[in-house]
Short mmCIF file of C-alpha atoms in Angstrom, two decimals:
data_model
loop_
_atom_site.label_atom_id
_atom_site.label_comp_id
_atom_site.label_asym_id
_atom_site.label_seq_id
_atom_site.Cartn_x
_atom_site.Cartn_y
_atom_site.Cartn_z
CA MET F 91 123.56 94.08 99.94
CA THR F 92 123.33 90.93 98.51
CA GLU F 93 123.50 88.93 95.63
CA ARG F 94 120.19 89.13 93.30
CA VAL F 95 119.12 86.34 90.90
CA GLU F 96 117.12 88.28 88.47
CA GLN F 97 113.76 86.62 88.26
CA GLU F 98 111.35 87.80 85.51
CA SER F 99 107.73 88.65 86.09
CA PRO F 100 105.39 85.28 86.95
CA LEU F 101 102.72 86.84 85.02
CA SER F 102 102.45 89.28 82.03
CA PRO F 103 100.45 91.91 83.23
CA LEU F 104 98.98 92.64 79.64
CA THR F 105 97.38 89.05 79.27
CA THR F 106 93.96 90.31 80.32
CA PRO F 107 91.90 93.60 80.12
CA CYS F 108 91.62 93.20 83.81
CA ALA F 109 95.52 93.45 84.53
CA ALA F 110 95.96 95.75 82.07
CA ALA F 111 93.86 97.98 83.78
CA LEU F 112 95.21 97.79 87.26
CA LEU F 113 98.57 98.39 85.68
CA ALA F 114 97.55 101.49 84.10
CA LEU F 115 96.32 103.05 86.99
CA ALA F 116 99.29 101.47 89.13
CA ASP F 117 101.70 102.89 86.83
CA ASP F 118 99.68 106.52 87.10
CA GLU F 119 100.13 106.28 90.73
CA LEU F 120 103.64 105.62 90.95
CA VAL F 121 104.29 108.31 88.40
CA ILE F 122 102.25 110.82 89.59
CA GLY F 123 103.41 110.35 93.45
CA HIS F 124 107.10 110.88 91.93
CA ARG F 125 106.07 113.72 90.39
CA HIS F 126 104.25 115.16 93.79
CA SER F 127 107.38 114.28 95.63
CA GLU F 128 109.49 116.54 93.33
CA TRP F 129 107.98 119.81 95.16
CA LEU F 130 109.47 118.49 98.33
CA GLY F 131 111.31 121.89 99.79
CA LEU F 132 110.48 123.95 96.93
CA SER F 133 106.45 124.62 97.05
CA PRO F 134 105.07 128.04 97.57
CA PHE F 135 104.70 127.46 101.49
CA LEU F 136 105.39 124.89 103.89
CA GLU F 137 102.01 123.55 104.16
CA GLU F 138 101.95 122.54 100.84
CA ASP F 139 105.37 120.87 101.27
CA LEU F 140 104.20 118.37 103.82
CA THR F 141 100.82 118.08 102.37
CA LEU F 142 101.99 117.41 99.04
CA SER F 143 104.58 114.90 100.60
CA SER F 144 102.02 112.81 101.96
CA ILE F 145 99.64 112.77 99.07
CA ALA F 146 102.59 111.10 96.84
CA GLN F 147 103.08 108.34 99.97
CA ASP F 148 99.38 108.01 99.58
CA GLU F 149 100.19 107.48 95.93
CA PHE F 150 102.95 105.08 96.39
CA GLY F 151 101.40 103.37 98.76
CA HIS F 152 98.35 103.01 95.98
CA ALA F 153 100.52 102.05 93.34
CA ARG F 154 101.64 98.76 95.60
CA ALA F 155 98.88 97.46 96.13
CA LEU F 156 98.00 97.57 92.77
CA TYR F 157 101.46 96.06 91.67
CA GLY F 158 101.02 93.51 94.52
CA LEU F 159 97.36 92.44 93.10
CA ILE F 160 98.85 92.13 89.39
CA TRP F 161 102.25 90.29 90.28
CA PRO F 162 101.12 88.25 94.02
CA ASP F 163 104.00 85.94 93.68
CA TRP F 164 106.52 88.09 92.41
CA ALA F 165 109.63 87.96 94.80
CA ASP F 166 111.74 90.56 93.67
CA ARG F 167 108.44 92.66 92.93
CA ASP F 168 109.07 96.09 94.18
CA ALA F 169 112.47 96.41 92.32
CA GLY F 170 111.50 94.81 89.42
CA VAL F 171 108.69 97.50 89.01
CA THR F 172 110.94 100.17 88.94
CA ARG F 173 113.44 98.21 86.52
CA ARG F 174 110.65 97.65 83.61
CA PRO F 175 112.39 99.30 80.14
CA ALA F 176 109.90 102.10 79.27
CA SER F 177 108.29 100.10 76.95
CA GLN F 178 106.48 98.19 80.12
CA TRP F 179 105.31 101.43 81.49
CA ARG F 180 101.68 101.92 80.94
CA SER F 181 101.58 105.61 82.56
CA CYS F 182 99.43 108.38 81.08
CA ALA F 183 100.81 111.62 79.78
CA LEU F 184 99.08 113.72 81.94
CA THR F 185 101.31 111.97 85.17
CA GLU F 186 104.32 111.76 82.94
CA LEU F 187 104.92 115.51 82.36
CA ALA F 188 107.26 117.50 84.39
CA GLY F 189 105.85 120.06 86.81
CA ASN F 190 107.15 123.03 86.22
CA PRO F 191 105.98 125.71 86.79
CA TRP F 192 103.96 125.31 89.65
CA GLU F 193 100.57 125.79 88.73
CA LEU F 194 101.06 123.27 86.29
CA SER F 195 101.91 120.52 88.71
CA LEU F 196 98.46 122.05 90.65
CA VAL F 197 96.31 121.89 87.46
CA ARG F 198 97.24 118.75 87.13
CA HIS F 199 96.58 117.44 90.74
CA PHE F 200 93.45 118.93 90.68
CA LEU F 201 92.49 117.39 87.30
CA TYR F 202 94.33 114.11 88.08
CA ASP F 203 92.87 113.23 91.66
CA LEU F 204 89.07 114.74 90.78
CA ALA F 205 88.79 111.78 88.42
CA GLU F 206 90.57 109.27 90.68
CA PRO F 207 87.47 108.13 92.99
CA LEU F 208 85.69 107.51 89.67
CA ARG F 209 88.70 105.53 88.35
CA TRP F 210 88.83 103.41 91.50
CA THR F 211 84.82 102.40 91.59
CA GLY F 212 84.94 101.78 87.92
CA LEU F 213 87.76 99.13 88.45
CA ALA F 214 85.61 97.83 91.45
CA GLU F 215 82.89 97.54 89.23
CA GLU F 216 84.14 96.28 86.08
CA PHE F 217 86.25 93.36 88.32
CA GLY F 218 85.86 93.79 92.06
CA ASP F 219 84.81 90.23 91.01
CA GLN F 220 87.42 89.05 89.53
CA VAL F 221 90.74 89.98 92.01
CA SER F 222 90.31 89.18 95.54
CA GLY F 223 91.16 92.32 97.52
CA LEU F 224 90.98 94.77 94.70
CA THR F 225 86.90 95.94 96.08
CA GLN F 226 88.40 96.62 99.73
CA LEU F 227 91.20 98.15 98.18
CA CYS F 228 88.94 100.68 96.05
CA THR F 229 86.96 101.57 99.24
CA THR F 230 90.11 102.32 101.74
CA VAL F 231 91.60 104.35 98.59
CA ILE F 232 88.78 106.54 97.24
CA ALA F 233 88.62 107.75 101.03
CA GLU F 234 91.64 108.85 100.97
CA GLU F 235 91.73 110.34 97.06
CA ARG F 236 88.33 112.38 98.10
CA PHE F 237 90.90 114.25 100.45
CA HIS F 238 93.20 114.72 97.60
CA ALA F 239 90.64 116.41 95.29
CA ARG F 240 89.63 118.53 98.27
CA HIS F 241 92.97 119.93 98.58
CA ALA F 242 93.62 120.40 95.22
CA THR F 243 90.21 122.42 94.43
CA ASP F 244 90.87 124.61 97.44
CA LEU F 245 94.07 125.53 96.61
CA VAL F 246 92.84 126.20 92.88
CA MET F 247 89.85 128.06 94.30
CA ARG F 248 92.11 130.43 96.33
CA LEU F 249 94.57 130.92 93.25
CA ALA F 250 91.55 132.44 91.31
CA GLN F 251 91.29 134.71 93.92
CA ASP F 252 92.77 137.71 91.77
CA GLU F 253 92.87 138.23 88.14
CA GLY F 254 96.59 137.42 88.08
CA GLY F 255 96.27 133.76 89.47
CA ARG F 256 93.02 133.01 87.35
CA HIS F 257 95.19 134.00 84.02
CA ARG F 258 98.09 131.29 84.87
CA LEU F 259 95.29 128.59 85.90
CA ASP F 260 93.33 129.25 82.89
CA ALA F 261 96.58 128.98 80.92
CA GLN F 262 97.47 125.37 82.52
CA PHE F 263 94.12 124.12 82.09
CA ALA F 264 94.04 124.69 78.34
CA ALA F 265 97.50 123.27 77.94
CA LEU F 266 96.33 120.22 80.06
CA ALA F 267 93.11 119.46 79.07
CA PRO F 268 94.11 117.90 75.77
CA LEU F 269 95.75 114.98 78.17
CA VAL F 270 93.02 114.31 80.16
CA SER F 271 91.73 111.68 78.23
CA GLY F 272 94.47 109.44 79.23
CA LEU F 273 93.13 108.90 82.88
CA SER F 274 90.36 106.72 80.90
CA PRO F 275 91.24 103.12 82.01
CA GLY F 276 88.93 102.56 85.02
CA MET F 277 86.27 105.47 83.70
CA THR F 278 82.96 104.74 82.45
CA GLU F 279 80.79 106.62 80.36
CA ALA F 280 79.01 107.58 83.36
CA GLY F 281 81.85 108.60 85.33
CA TRP F 282 83.07 110.53 82.61
CA SER F 283 79.78 112.74 82.71
CA ALA F 284 80.63 113.16 86.58
CA TYR F 285 83.94 113.79 85.69
CA GLN F 286 83.51 116.91 83.50
CA GLN F 287 80.09 117.99 85.56
CA ALA F 288 82.96 118.19 89.00
CA VAL F 289 85.51 119.92 87.14
CA ASN F 290 83.44 122.57 85.34
CA ARG F 291 81.69 123.58 88.64
CA VAL F 292 84.79 124.57 90.31
CA LEU F 293 85.95 126.23 87.24
CA CYS F 294 82.75 128.12 87.22
CA GLU F 295 82.73 128.83 91.14
CA GLY F 296 86.38 130.05 90.61
CA GLY F 297 85.07 132.97 87.24
CA LEU F 298 87.22 130.39 85.26
CA PRO F 299 86.19 129.41 81.53
CA GLU F 300 84.49 125.73 81.62
CA LEU F 301 86.42 123.14 79.99
CA SER F 302 85.36 120.56 77.16
CA LEU F 303 86.50 117.33 78.05
CA VAL F 304 85.75 114.77 75.72
CA PRO F 305 84.92 111.05 76.55
CA CYS F 306 87.82 108.79 75.49
CA LEU F 307 87.87 105.15 76.40
CA PRO F 308 90.60 102.93 74.82
CA ASN F 309 91.88 99.71 76.18
CA ALA F 310 94.12 100.18 78.91
CA GLU F 311 96.41 97.87 76.37
CA ASP F 312 96.71 100.69 74.09
CA ARG F 313 99.13 102.81 76.54
CA THR F 314 102.19 101.30 74.76
CA VAL F 315 103.47 105.12 73.74
CA ARG F 316 105.91 106.52 76.56
CA SER F 317 105.85 110.60 76.24
CA ALA F 318 109.28 112.65 76.08
CA ALA F 319 109.07 113.46 79.72
CA PHE F 320 109.33 109.42 80.37
CA ALA F 321 112.97 109.37 80.29
CA SER F 322 114.20 111.33 83.31
CA ILE F 323 111.26 109.69 85.67
CA HIS F 324 112.62 106.32 84.51
CA ALA F 325 116.65 107.25 85.38
CA GLN F 326 115.58 108.49 88.52
CA LEU F 327 113.46 105.54 89.25
CA VAL F 328 116.49 102.97 88.63
CA GLU F 329 119.51 104.88 89.33
CA VAL F 330 119.93 103.63 93.32
CA ALA F 331 118.95 100.10 91.47
CA SER F 332 121.68 100.62 88.57
CA PHE F 333 124.70 101.14 90.64
CA ASP F 334 124.76 97.64 91.30
CA PRO F 335 122.09 95.35 88.97
CA THR F 336 122.80 92.17 91.03
CA ALA F 337 122.02 93.49 94.17
CA THR F 338 118.95 93.03 96.13
CA TRP F 339 118.33 95.75 98.73
#
């Protein structure tokens, strides 16, 4: 470790609609990756341990790339991102929610990752000409996110093969549906329509009730309220750095 001189962010991430939208998605990616990683060694089967860990690493990488676009000149960016006070985070409640039981994590994984290609596409279309490298990043990420969505879809279909599995899934879909509107930054009205169709297509094939996902398109700047579940995530993210706030690692 060496002595670290605290450096404030050289750019407020909420100064423009573009930066705010990128930060909302970046924080979603970091937090959902963290929630996925909590299942390492605890998933119902070994294959899922490995796959979900790989997906978590992808999400961490996506978050880091977005933070790099928002704060390209912030020397202590990686540490500074996690050291932010809770009031400066912009993750949504769906990602922050604790992931127990397993069916909750699976349904969240499904709802989140079916939206991701649409969110990244929307960001590229709206802000690609404003941020160098954003369009290329979106193209790369969308290919990875389609794998994530296929993985989640396959698991939902497998669990839905018996009555008990369908009952557990149905309960979690009903509980999480109201939180889906928080995925709005990057999602266009056309994207919302495509998303609802994609979700309900899988549910119908699995013998599950359709969901009514009301489109909600708030400004990314409005993501200022953290859920009760965020405190535990934030504490874990800053745990190591808190041992010595003056150090750089």
